[in-house]
Coordinates of N, CA, C and O in Angstrom, one line a residue:
M1 N -10.1 12.2 -5.7 CA -9.5 10.9 -6.0 C -9.9 9.9 -4.8 O -10.0 10.3 -3.7
N2 N -10.0 8.7 -5.2 CA -10.4 7.6 -4.2 C -9.1 6.7 -4.0 O -8.7 6.1 -5.0
I3 N -8.6 6.7 -2.8 CA -7.4 5.9 -2.5 C -7.9 4.8 -1.6 O -8.6 5.0 -0.6
T4 N -7.5 3.6 -2.0 CA -7.8 2.4 -1.1 C -6.4 1.8 -0.8 O -5.6 1.6 -1.7
I5 N -6.2 1.4 0.5 CA -5.1 0.7 0.9 C -5.6 -0.7 1.3 O -6.4 -0.8 2.3
I6 N -5.1 -1.7 0.6 CA -5.5 -3.1 1.0 C -4.2 -3.7 1.6 O -3.2 -3.7 1.0
A7 N -4.4 -4.2 2.8 CA -3.3 -4.7 3.6 C -3.6 -6.1 4.2 O -4.8 -6.3 4.6
V8 N -2.6 -7.0 4.2 CA -2.8 -8.3 4.8 C -2.6 -8.2 6.3 O -1.6 -7.7 6.7
G9 N -3.6 -8.8 7.0 CA -3.4 -8.9 8.5 C -4.0 -7.7 9.2 O -4.3 -6.7 8.6
K10 N -4.2 -7.9 10.5 CA -4.8 -6.9 11.4 C -3.6 -6.0 11.9 O -2.6 -6.6 12.3
L11 N -3.9 -4.8 12.0 CA -2.9 -3.9 12.7 C -3.1 -4.0 14.2 O -4.2 -3.9 14.7
K12 N -2.0 -4.3 14.9 CA -2.1 -4.6 16.3 C -1.6 -3.5 17.2 O -2.1 -3.2 18.2
E13 N -0.5 -2.9 16.8 CA 0.2 -1.9 17.7 C -0.6 -0.6 17.7 O -0.9 -0.1 16.7
K14 N -0.8 -0.1 18.9 CA -1.6 1.1 19.1 C -0.9 2.3 18.4 O -1.6 3.1 17.8
F15 N 0.4 2.4 18.6 CA 1.0 3.6 18.0 C 0.9 3.6 16.5 O 0.8 4.7 15.9
M16 N 0.9 2.4 15.8 CA 0.7 2.4 14.4 C -0.7 2.8 14.0 O -0.9 3.5 13.0
K17 N -1.7 2.3 14.8 CA -3.1 2.6 14.5 C -3.2 4.2 14.6 O -3.9 4.8 13.8
Q18 N -2.6 4.7 15.7 CA -2.7 6.2 15.9 C -2.1 7.0 14.7 O -2.6 8.0 14.3
G19 N -1.0 6.5 14.2 CA -0.3 7.1 13.0 C -1.2 7.1 11.8 O -1.4 8.1 11.1
I20 N -1.8 5.9 11.5 CA -2.7 5.8 10.4 C -3.9 6.7 10.6 O -4.4 7.4 9.6
E21 N -4.5 6.7 11.8 CA -5.7 7.6 12.1 C -5.3 9.0 11.8 O -6.1 9.8 11.3
E22 N -4.1 9.5 12.2 CA -3.7 10.8 12.1 C -3.7 11.2 10.6 O -4.2 12.2 10.2
Y23 N -3.0 10.4 9.8 CA -2.9 10.7 8.3 C -4.2 10.5 7.7 O -4.6 11.3 6.7
H24 N -5.1 9.6 8.1 CA -6.4 9.5 7.5 C -7.2 10.7 7.8 O -7.9 11.2 6.9
K25 N -7.1 11.3 9.0 CA -7.8 12.5 9.3 C -7.3 13.7 8.4 O -8.1 14.5 7.9
R26 N -6.0 13.8 8.3 CA -5.4 14.8 7.4 C -5.9 14.7 6.0 O -6.0 15.7 5.3
M27 N -6.1 13.5 5.5 CA -6.5 13.3 4.1 C -7.9 13.6 3.8 O -8.3 13.7 2.6
T28 N -8.8 13.8 4.8 CA -10.2 13.9 4.5 C -10.6 15.0 3.6 O -11.6 14.9 2.8
T29 N -9.9 16.1 3.6 CA -10.2 17.2 2.7 C -9.5 17.0 1.3 O -9.8 17.8 0.4
L30 N -8.6 16.1 1.2 CA -7.8 15.9 0.0 C -8.3 14.8 -0.9 O -8.2 14.9 -2.1
A31 N -8.7 13.7 -0.3 CA -9.2 12.5 -1.1 C -10.0 11.6 -0.2 O -10.0 11.7 1.0
N32 N -10.8 10.7 -0.8 CA -11.5 9.7 -0.1 C -10.6 8.5 0.1 O -10.1 7.9 -0.9
V33 N -10.2 8.2 1.4 CA -9.3 7.2 1.7 C -10.0 6.1 2.4 O -10.6 6.3 3.4
K34 N -9.8 4.9 2.0 CA -10.3 3.7 2.6 C -9.2 2.7 2.9 O -8.3 2.5 2.0
I35 N -9.2 2.1 4.1 CA -8.2 1.1 4.4 C -9.0 -0.2 4.6 O -9.9 -0.3 5.4
M36 N -8.5 -1.3 3.9 CA -9.2 -2.6 3.9 C -8.1 -3.6 4.4 O -7.0 -3.6 3.8
E37 N -8.5 -4.4 5.4 CA -7.6 -5.5 5.8 C -8.2 -6.8 5.3 O -9.4 -7.0 5.3
V38 N -7.3 -7.6 4.8 CA -7.7 -9.0 4.5 C -7.0 -9.9 5.5 O -5.9 -9.7 5.9
A39 N -7.6 -11.1 5.7 CA -7.0 -12.0 6.7 C -5.7 -12.6 6.2 O -5.5 -12.8 5.0
D40 N -4.8 -12.7 7.2 CA -3.5 -13.3 6.9 C -3.6 -14.8 7.2 O -4.4 -15.3 8.0
E41 N -2.8 -15.6 6.6 CA -2.7 -17.0 6.8 C -1.7 -17.3 8.0 O -0.7 -16.5 8.1
K42 N -1.9 -18.3 8.7 CA -1.0 -18.7 9.8 C 0.3 -19.1 9.1 O 0.3 -19.8 8.1
T43 N 1.4 -18.6 9.6 CA 2.7 -18.9 9.0 C 3.7 -19.5 10.0 O 4.5 -18.7 10.6
P44 N 3.7 -20.8 10.3 CA 4.7 -21.4 11.2 C 6.1 -21.1 10.7 O 6.3 -20.8 9.5
D45 N 7.1 -21.2 11.6 CA 8.4 -20.8 11.2 C 9.0 -21.7 10.1 O 9.7 -21.1 9.2
Q46 N 8.9 -22.9 10.1 CA 9.6 -23.8 9.1 C 8.7 -24.2 7.9 O 8.5 -25.3 7.7
L47 N 8.3 -23.2 7.1 CA 7.5 -23.5 5.9 C 8.5 -23.8 4.7 O 9.5 -23.1 4.6
S48 N 8.1 -24.7 3.9 CA 8.8 -25.0 2.7 C 8.5 -23.9 1.7 O 7.6 -23.1 1.9
E49 N 9.3 -23.8 0.6 CA 9.0 -22.8 -0.4 C 7.6 -23.0 -1.0 O 6.9 -22.0 -1.2
K50 N 7.2 -24.2 -1.2 CA 5.9 -24.5 -1.8 C 4.8 -24.0 -0.8 O 3.8 -23.4 -1.2
E51 N 5.0 -24.3 0.5 CA 4.0 -23.8 1.5 C 4.0 -22.3 1.6 O 2.9 -21.8 1.7
Q52 N 5.1 -21.7 1.5 CA 5.1 -20.2 1.4 C 4.3 -19.7 0.2 O 3.6 -18.7 0.4
E53 N 4.5 -20.3 -0.9 CA 3.8 -19.8 -2.1 C 2.3 -20.1 -1.9 O 1.5 -19.2 -2.3
Q54 N 1.9 -21.1 -1.3 CA 0.5 -21.4 -1.0 C -0.1 -20.4 -0.1 O -1.2 -19.9 -0.3
V55 N 0.6 -20.0 0.9 CA 0.2 -18.9 1.8 C 0.0 -17.6 1.1 O -1.1 -17.0 1.2
K56 N 1.0 -17.2 0.3 CA 0.9 -16.0 -0.5 C -0.3 -16.1 -1.5 O -1.0 -15.1 -1.7
D57 N -0.5 -17.2 -2.1 CA -1.6 -17.4 -3.0 C -3.0 -17.2 -2.4 O -3.9 -16.5 -2.9
K58 N -3.1 -17.8 -1.2 CA -4.4 -17.6 -0.5 C -4.6 -16.1 -0.1 O -5.7 -15.6 -0.2
E59 N -3.6 -15.5 0.4 CA -3.7 -14.1 0.7 C -4.0 -13.3 -0.5 O -4.8 -12.3 -0.5
G60 N -3.3 -13.6 -1.6 CA -3.5 -13.0 -2.9 C -4.9 -13.0 -3.4 O -5.4 -12.1 -3.9
E61 N -5.6 -14.2 -3.2 CA -7.0 -14.3 -3.6 C -7.8 -13.3 -2.9 O -8.7 -12.7 -3.5
R62 N -7.6 -13.2 -1.6 CA -8.4 -12.3 -0.8 C -8.1 -10.8 -1.2 O -9.1 -10.0 -1.3
I63 N -6.9 -10.5 -1.6 CA -6.6 -9.2 -2.0 C -7.3 -8.9 -3.3 O -7.9 -7.9 -3.5
L64 N -7.1 -9.8 -4.3 CA -7.7 -9.6 -5.6 C -9.2 -9.4 -5.6 O -9.8 -8.7 -6.3
A65 N -9.9 -10.1 -4.6 CA -11.3 -10.0 -4.5 C -11.7 -8.6 -4.0 O -12.9 -8.2 -4.2
K66 N -10.8 -7.8 -3.5 CA -11.1 -6.4 -3.0 C -10.8 -5.3 -4.0 O -11.2 -4.2 -3.7
I67 N -10.1 -5.7 -5.0 CA -9.7 -4.6 -6.0 C -10.8 -4.4 -7.0 O -11.2 -5.3 -7.7
P68 N -11.3 -3.1 -7.1 CA -12.3 -2.8 -8.1 C -11.6 -3.0 -9.5 O -10.5 -2.7 -9.7
Q69 N -12.4 -3.4 -10.5 CA -11.9 -3.7 -11.8 C -11.2 -2.5 -12.5 O -10.2 -2.7 -13.1
Q70 N -11.8 -1.3 -12.3 CA -11.2 -0.2 -13.0 C -10.1 0.5 -12.3 O -9.5 1.5 -12.7
A71 N -9.7 0.0 -11.1 CA -8.7 0.7 -10.3 C -7.3 0.6 -10.9 O -7.0 -0.4 -11.6
Y72 N -6.5 1.6 -10.7 CA -5.1 1.6 -11.0 C -4.4 1.0 -9.7 O -4.6 1.5 -8.6
V73 N -3.7 -0.1 -9.9 CA -3.2 -0.8 -8.7 C -1.6 -0.6 -8.6 O -0.9 -0.9 -9.5
I74 N -1.3 -0.1 -7.4 CA 0.1 0.0 -7.0 C 0.4 -1.0 -5.9 O -0.1 -0.9 -4.9
V75 N 1.3 -2.0 -6.3 CA 1.7 -3.0 -5.3 C 3.0 -2.7 -4.8 O 4.0 -2.5 -5.5
L76 N 3.1 -2.8 -3.4 CA 4.4 -2.6 -2.8 C 5.2 -3.9 -2.9 O 4.7 -5.0 -2.5
D77 N 6.4 -3.9 -3.5 CA 7.1 -5.1 -3.8 C 8.6 -4.8 -3.8 O 9.0 -3.7 -4.4
L78 N 9.4 -5.7 -3.2 CA 10.8 -5.5 -3.2 C 11.4 -5.3 -4.6 O 12.4 -4.7 -4.8
K79 N 10.8 -5.9 -5.6 CA 11.3 -5.9 -7.0 C 10.8 -4.7 -7.7 O 11.1 -4.5 -8.9
G80 N 10.1 -3.8 -7.1 CA 9.5 -2.7 -7.7 C 10.5 -1.5 -7.9 O 11.6 -1.6 -7.6
E81 N 9.9 -0.5 -8.5 CA 10.7 0.8 -8.7 C 10.7 1.7 -7.5 O 9.6 1.9 -6.9
M82 N 11.8 2.2 -7.2 CA 11.8 3.2 -6.1 C 11.5 4.5 -6.6 O 11.8 4.9 -7.7
L83 N 10.7 5.3 -5.8 CA 10.3 6.6 -6.2 C 10.6 7.6 -5.1 O 10.6 7.3 -3.9
S84 N 10.9 8.8 -5.5 CA 11.0 9.9 -4.5 C 9.6 10.3 -4.2 O 8.7 10.0 -4.9
S85 N 9.5 11.1 -3.1 CA 8.2 11.6 -2.8 C 7.6 12.5 -3.9 O 6.4 12.4 -4.2
E86 N 8.5 13.3 -4.5 CA 8.1 14.1 -5.7 C 7.6 13.2 -6.8 O 6.6 13.6 -7.5
S87 N 8.3 12.1 -7.1 CA 7.9 11.2 -8.2 C 6.5 10.6 -7.9 O 5.7 10.4 -8.8
L88 N 6.3 10.2 -6.6 CA 5.0 9.7 -6.3 C 3.9 10.7 -6.5 O 2.8 10.4 -7.0
A89 N 4.2 11.9 -6.1 CA 3.2 13.0 -6.3 C 2.9 13.2 -7.8 O 1.7 13.4 -8.1
E90 N 3.9 13.2 -8.6 CA 3.8 13.3 -10.0 C 2.9 12.2 -10.6 O 2.0 12.4 -11.4
K91 N 3.2 11.0 -10.1 CA 2.4 9.8 -10.6 C 0.9 9.9 -10.2 O 0.1 9.7 -11.1
L92 N 0.6 10.3 -9.0 CA -0.7 10.5 -8.6 C -1.4 11.6 -9.3 O -2.6 11.5 -9.7
N93 N -0.7 12.7 -9.6 CA -1.2 13.8 -10.3 C -1.5 13.4 -11.7 O -2.6 13.7 -12.3
H94 N -0.6 12.6 -12.4 CA -0.8 12.1 -13.7 C -2.0 11.2 -13.8 O -2.8 11.3 -14.7
L95 N -2.2 10.3 -12.8 CA -3.3 9.4 -12.8 C -4.6 10.2 -12.8 O -5.6 9.9 -13.5
A96 N -4.7 11.2 -11.9 CA -5.9 12.0 -11.7 C -6.2 12.8 -13.0 O -7.4 12.8 -13.4
L97 N -5.2 13.3 -13.6 CA -5.4 14.1 -14.9 C -5.8 13.2 -16.1 O -6.4 13.7 -17.0
H98 N -5.5 11.9 -16.0 CA -5.9 11.0 -17.0 C -7.0 10.0 -16.7 O -7.2 8.9 -17.2
G99 N -7.9 10.5 -15.7 CA -9.1 9.8 -15.5 C -9.0 8.6 -14.6 O -10.0 7.8 -14.5
K100 N -7.9 8.4 -13.9 CA -7.7 7.2 -13.0 C -8.0 7.7 -11.6 O -7.1 8.1 -10.9
S101 N -9.3 7.8 -11.3 CA -9.7 8.3 -10.0 C -9.7 7.3 -8.8 O -9.8 7.7 -7.7
K102 N -9.6 6.0 -9.2 CA -9.5 5.0 -8.2 C -8.1 4.4 -8.2 O -7.7 3.7 -9.1
V103 N -7.4 4.6 -7.1 CA -6.0 4.1 -6.9 C -6.0 3.2 -5.7 O -6.4 3.6 -4.6
V104 N -5.5 2.0 -5.9 CA -5.4 1.0 -4.9 C -3.9 0.7 -4.6 O -3.2 0.4 -5.5
F105 N -3.5 0.8 -3.3 CA -2.2 0.4 -2.9 C -2.3 -0.9 -2.2 O -3.2 -1.1 -1.4
V106 N -1.5 -1.9 -2.5 CA -1.6 -3.2 -1.9 C -0.3 -3.5 -1.1 O 0.8 -3.3 -1.7
I107 N -0.5 -3.9 0.1 CA 0.6 -4.2 1.0 C 0.4 -5.7 1.4 O -0.6 -6.1 2.0
G108 N 1.4 -6.5 1.0 CA 1.3 -8.0 1.3 C 1.5 -8.3 2.7 O 1.7 -7.4 3.6
G109 N 1.5 -9.6 3.0 CA 1.8 -10.1 4.3 C 3.3 -10.3 4.6 O 4.1 -9.8 3.9
S110 N 3.6 -11.0 5.7 CA 5.0 -11.1 6.1 C 5.8 -11.9 5.1 O 7.0 -11.8 5.1
L111 N 5.2 -12.7 4.3 CA 5.9 -13.5 3.3 C 6.0 -12.8 1.9 O 6.7 -13.3 1.0
G112 N 5.3 -11.7 1.8 CA 5.3 -10.9 0.5 C 4.0 -11.1 -0.2 O 3.0 -11.3 0.4
I113 N 4.1 -11.0 -1.5 CA 2.9 -10.9 -2.4 C 2.9 -12.0 -3.4 O 4.0 -12.4 -3.8
S114 N 1.7 -12.4 -3.7 CA 1.6 -13.5 -4.7 C 1.9 -13.1 -6.1 O 1.7 -11.9 -6.4
E115 N 2.2 -14.0 -7.0 CA 2.4 -13.7 -8.4 C 1.1 -13.1 -9.1 O 1.2 -12.3 -9.9
S116 N 0.0 -13.7 -8.7 CA -1.3 -13.2 -9.3 C -1.5 -11.7 -8.9 O -2.0 -11.0 -9.8
V117 N -1.2 -11.3 -7.7 CA -1.3 -9.9 -7.4 C -0.3 -9.1 -8.1 O -0.6 -8.0 -8.6
R118 N 0.9 -9.6 -8.3 CA 1.9 -8.8 -9.1 C 1.4 -8.6 -10.5 O 1.6 -7.6 -11.1
R119 N 0.8 -9.7 -11.1 CA 0.4 -9.6 -12.4 C -0.8 -8.5 -12.6 O -0.9 -7.9 -13.6
R120 N -1.6 -8.4 -11.5 CA -2.7 -7.4 -11.5 C -2.2 -6.0 -11.4 O -2.9 -5.0 -11.8
A121 N -1.0 -5.8 -10.9 CA -0.4 -4.5 -10.6 C -0.2 -3.7 -11.9 O 0.2 -4.2 -12.9
D122 N -0.6 -2.4 -11.8 CA -0.2 -1.5 -12.9 C 1.2 -0.9 -12.7 O 1.8 -0.5 -13.6
F123 N 1.6 -0.9 -11.4 CA 2.9 -0.4 -11.0 C 3.4 -1.1 -9.8 O 2.6 -1.3 -8.8
L124 N 4.7 -1.6 -9.8 CA 5.3 -2.2 -8.6 C 6.2 -1.1 -8.0 O 7.1 -0.6 -8.6
W125 N 5.9 -0.9 -6.7 CA 6.6 0.2 -6.0 C 7.5 -0.4 -4.9 O 6.9 -1.1 -4.0
S126 N 8.7 -0.1 -4.9 CA 9.6 -0.5 -3.8 C 9.9 0.7 -2.9 O 10.3 1.7 -3.4
M127 N 9.6 0.5 -1.6 CA 9.8 1.7 -0.7 C 11.3 1.9 -0.4 O 11.7 3.0 -0.3
S128 N 12.1 0.8 -0.4 CA 13.4 0.9 0.0 C 14.1 -0.4 -0.1 O 13.4 -1.5 -0.2
K129 N 15.4 -0.5 -0.1 CA 16.1 -1.7 0.0 C 16.1 -2.3 1.4 O 16.5 -3.4 1.6
L130 N 15.7 -1.5 2.3 CA 15.6 -1.9 3.7 C 14.4 -2.8 3.9 O 13.5 -2.7 3.1
T131 N 14.4 -3.6 4.9 CA 13.3 -4.5 5.2 C 12.5 -3.8 6.4 O 13.1 -3.4 7.4
F132 N 11.2 -3.7 6.2 CA 10.3 -3.1 7.2 C 9.3 -4.1 7.5 O 8.8 -4.9 6.7
P133 N 8.7 -4.0 8.8 CA 7.6 -4.8 9.1 C 6.4 -4.4 8.2 O 6.2 -3.2 8.0
H134 N 5.7 -5.3 7.7 CA 4.6 -5.0 6.7 C 3.6 -4.1 7.4 O 2.9 -3.3 6.7
Q135 N 3.4 -4.1 8.7 CA 2.5 -3.3 9.4 C 3.0 -1.8 9.4 O 2.2 -0.9 9.3
L136 N 4.2 -1.6 9.6 CA 4.8 -0.3 9.6 C 4.7 0.4 8.2 O 4.4 1.6 8.1
I137 N 4.7 -0.4 7.1 CA 4.6 0.1 5.8 C 3.2 0.8 5.6 O 3.1 1.8 4.9
R138 N 2.2 0.3 6.3 CA 0.9 1.0 6.2 C 1.0 2.5 6.6 O 0.4 3.3 6.0
V139 N 1.7 2.7 7.7 CA 1.8 4.1 8.2 C 2.7 4.9 7.2 O 2.3 6.0 6.8
I140 N 3.7 4.3 6.7 CA 4.6 5.0 5.7 C 3.8 5.3 4.4 O 3.9 6.4 3.9
V141 N 3.0 4.4 3.9 CA 2.2 4.6 2.7 C 1.2 5.7 3.0 O 1.1 6.7 2.1
M142 N 0.5 5.7 4.1 CA -0.4 6.8 4.4 C 0.3 8.2 4.4 O -0.2 9.1 3.8
E143 N 1.5 8.2 5.1 CA 2.2 9.5 5.1 C 2.7 9.9 3.8 O 2.6 11.1 3.4
Q144 N 3.2 9.0 2.9 CA 3.7 9.3 1.6 C 2.5 9.8 0.7 O 2.7 10.7 -0.1
V145 N 1.4 9.2 0.8 CA 0.2 9.6 0.0 C -0.2 11.0 0.4 O -0.4 11.9 -0.4
Y146 N -0.2 11.2 1.7 CA -0.5 12.6 2.2 C 0.5 13.6 1.7 O 0.2 14.7 1.2
R147 N 1.8 13.2 1.8 CA 2.9 14.1 1.4 C 2.7 14.4 -0.1 O 2.9 15.5 -0.6
A148 N 2.4 13.4 -0.9 CA 2.2 13.6 -2.4 C 1.1 14.6 -2.6 O 1.3 15.5 -3.5
F149 N 0.0 14.5 -1.9 CA -1.1 15.5 -2.1 C -0.6 16.9 -1.7 O -1.0 17.8 -2.3
Q150 N 0.2 16.9 -0.6 CA 0.7 18.3 -0.2 C 1.6 18.8 -1.2 O 1.6 20.0 -1.5
I151 N 2.5 18.0 -1.8 CA 3.4 18.4 -2.8 C 2.6 19.0 -4.0 O 2.9 20.1 -4.5
N152 N 1.6 18.3 -4.4 CA 0.8 18.7 -5.6 C 0.0 20.0 -5.3 O -0.4 20.7 -6.2
R153 N -0.3 20.2 -4.0 CA -1.0 21.5 -3.6 C 0.0 22.6 -3.5 O -0.4 23.8 -3.3
G154 N 1.3 22.4 -3.5 CA 2.3 23.4 -3.3 C 2.5 23.7 -1.8 O 3.1 24.8 -1.5
S155 N 2.1 22.9 -0.9 CA 2.3 23.1 0.5 C 3.7 22.9 0.9 O 4.5 22.2 0.3
S156 N 4.1 23.6 2.0 CA 5.4 23.4 2.5 C 5.6 22.2 3.4 O 6.7 22.0 3.9
Y157 N 4.6 21.4 3.6 CA 4.7 20.2 4.5 C 5.8 19.3 4.1 O 6.5 18.8 5.0
H158 N 6.0 19.1 2.8 CA 7.0 18.1 2.4 C 8.5 18.5 2.5 O 9.3 17.7 2.2
K159 N 8.7 19.7 2.9 CA 10.1 20.2 2.9 C 10.8 19.9 4.3 O 10.2 19.8 5.3

């Protein structure tokens, strides 16, 4: 399976980079994993709603340009469906069994995701009702994808 994670902005914190590198290394025998960053827009504090939408639209255009046409797209979104780790494993297993070998996870910027990216999504996934820094979500997605593969292999990692 080919997994791509498209995320807005550069990862800055060393500990987050190390976490992603660790899970990326663990995934090498399980799937081909690629992480792609797209530039984020500058977001001054006092943006109007219209300006916020413009920022998300520009970031969304960059995201959409990176998504292969045949890919199954999972967008992280507060309005999405919450999944257990086992449900995510089931979903990935189902996709693999039904010929969906390219799966793209999309992580928006600090303002969220554009409507155009939401429309491109095959599935909207909400991690939690909690608010997380979008950079931390990258580490969590990597860990959950790794966990899903371990669940599907019958490994004890996920317990």
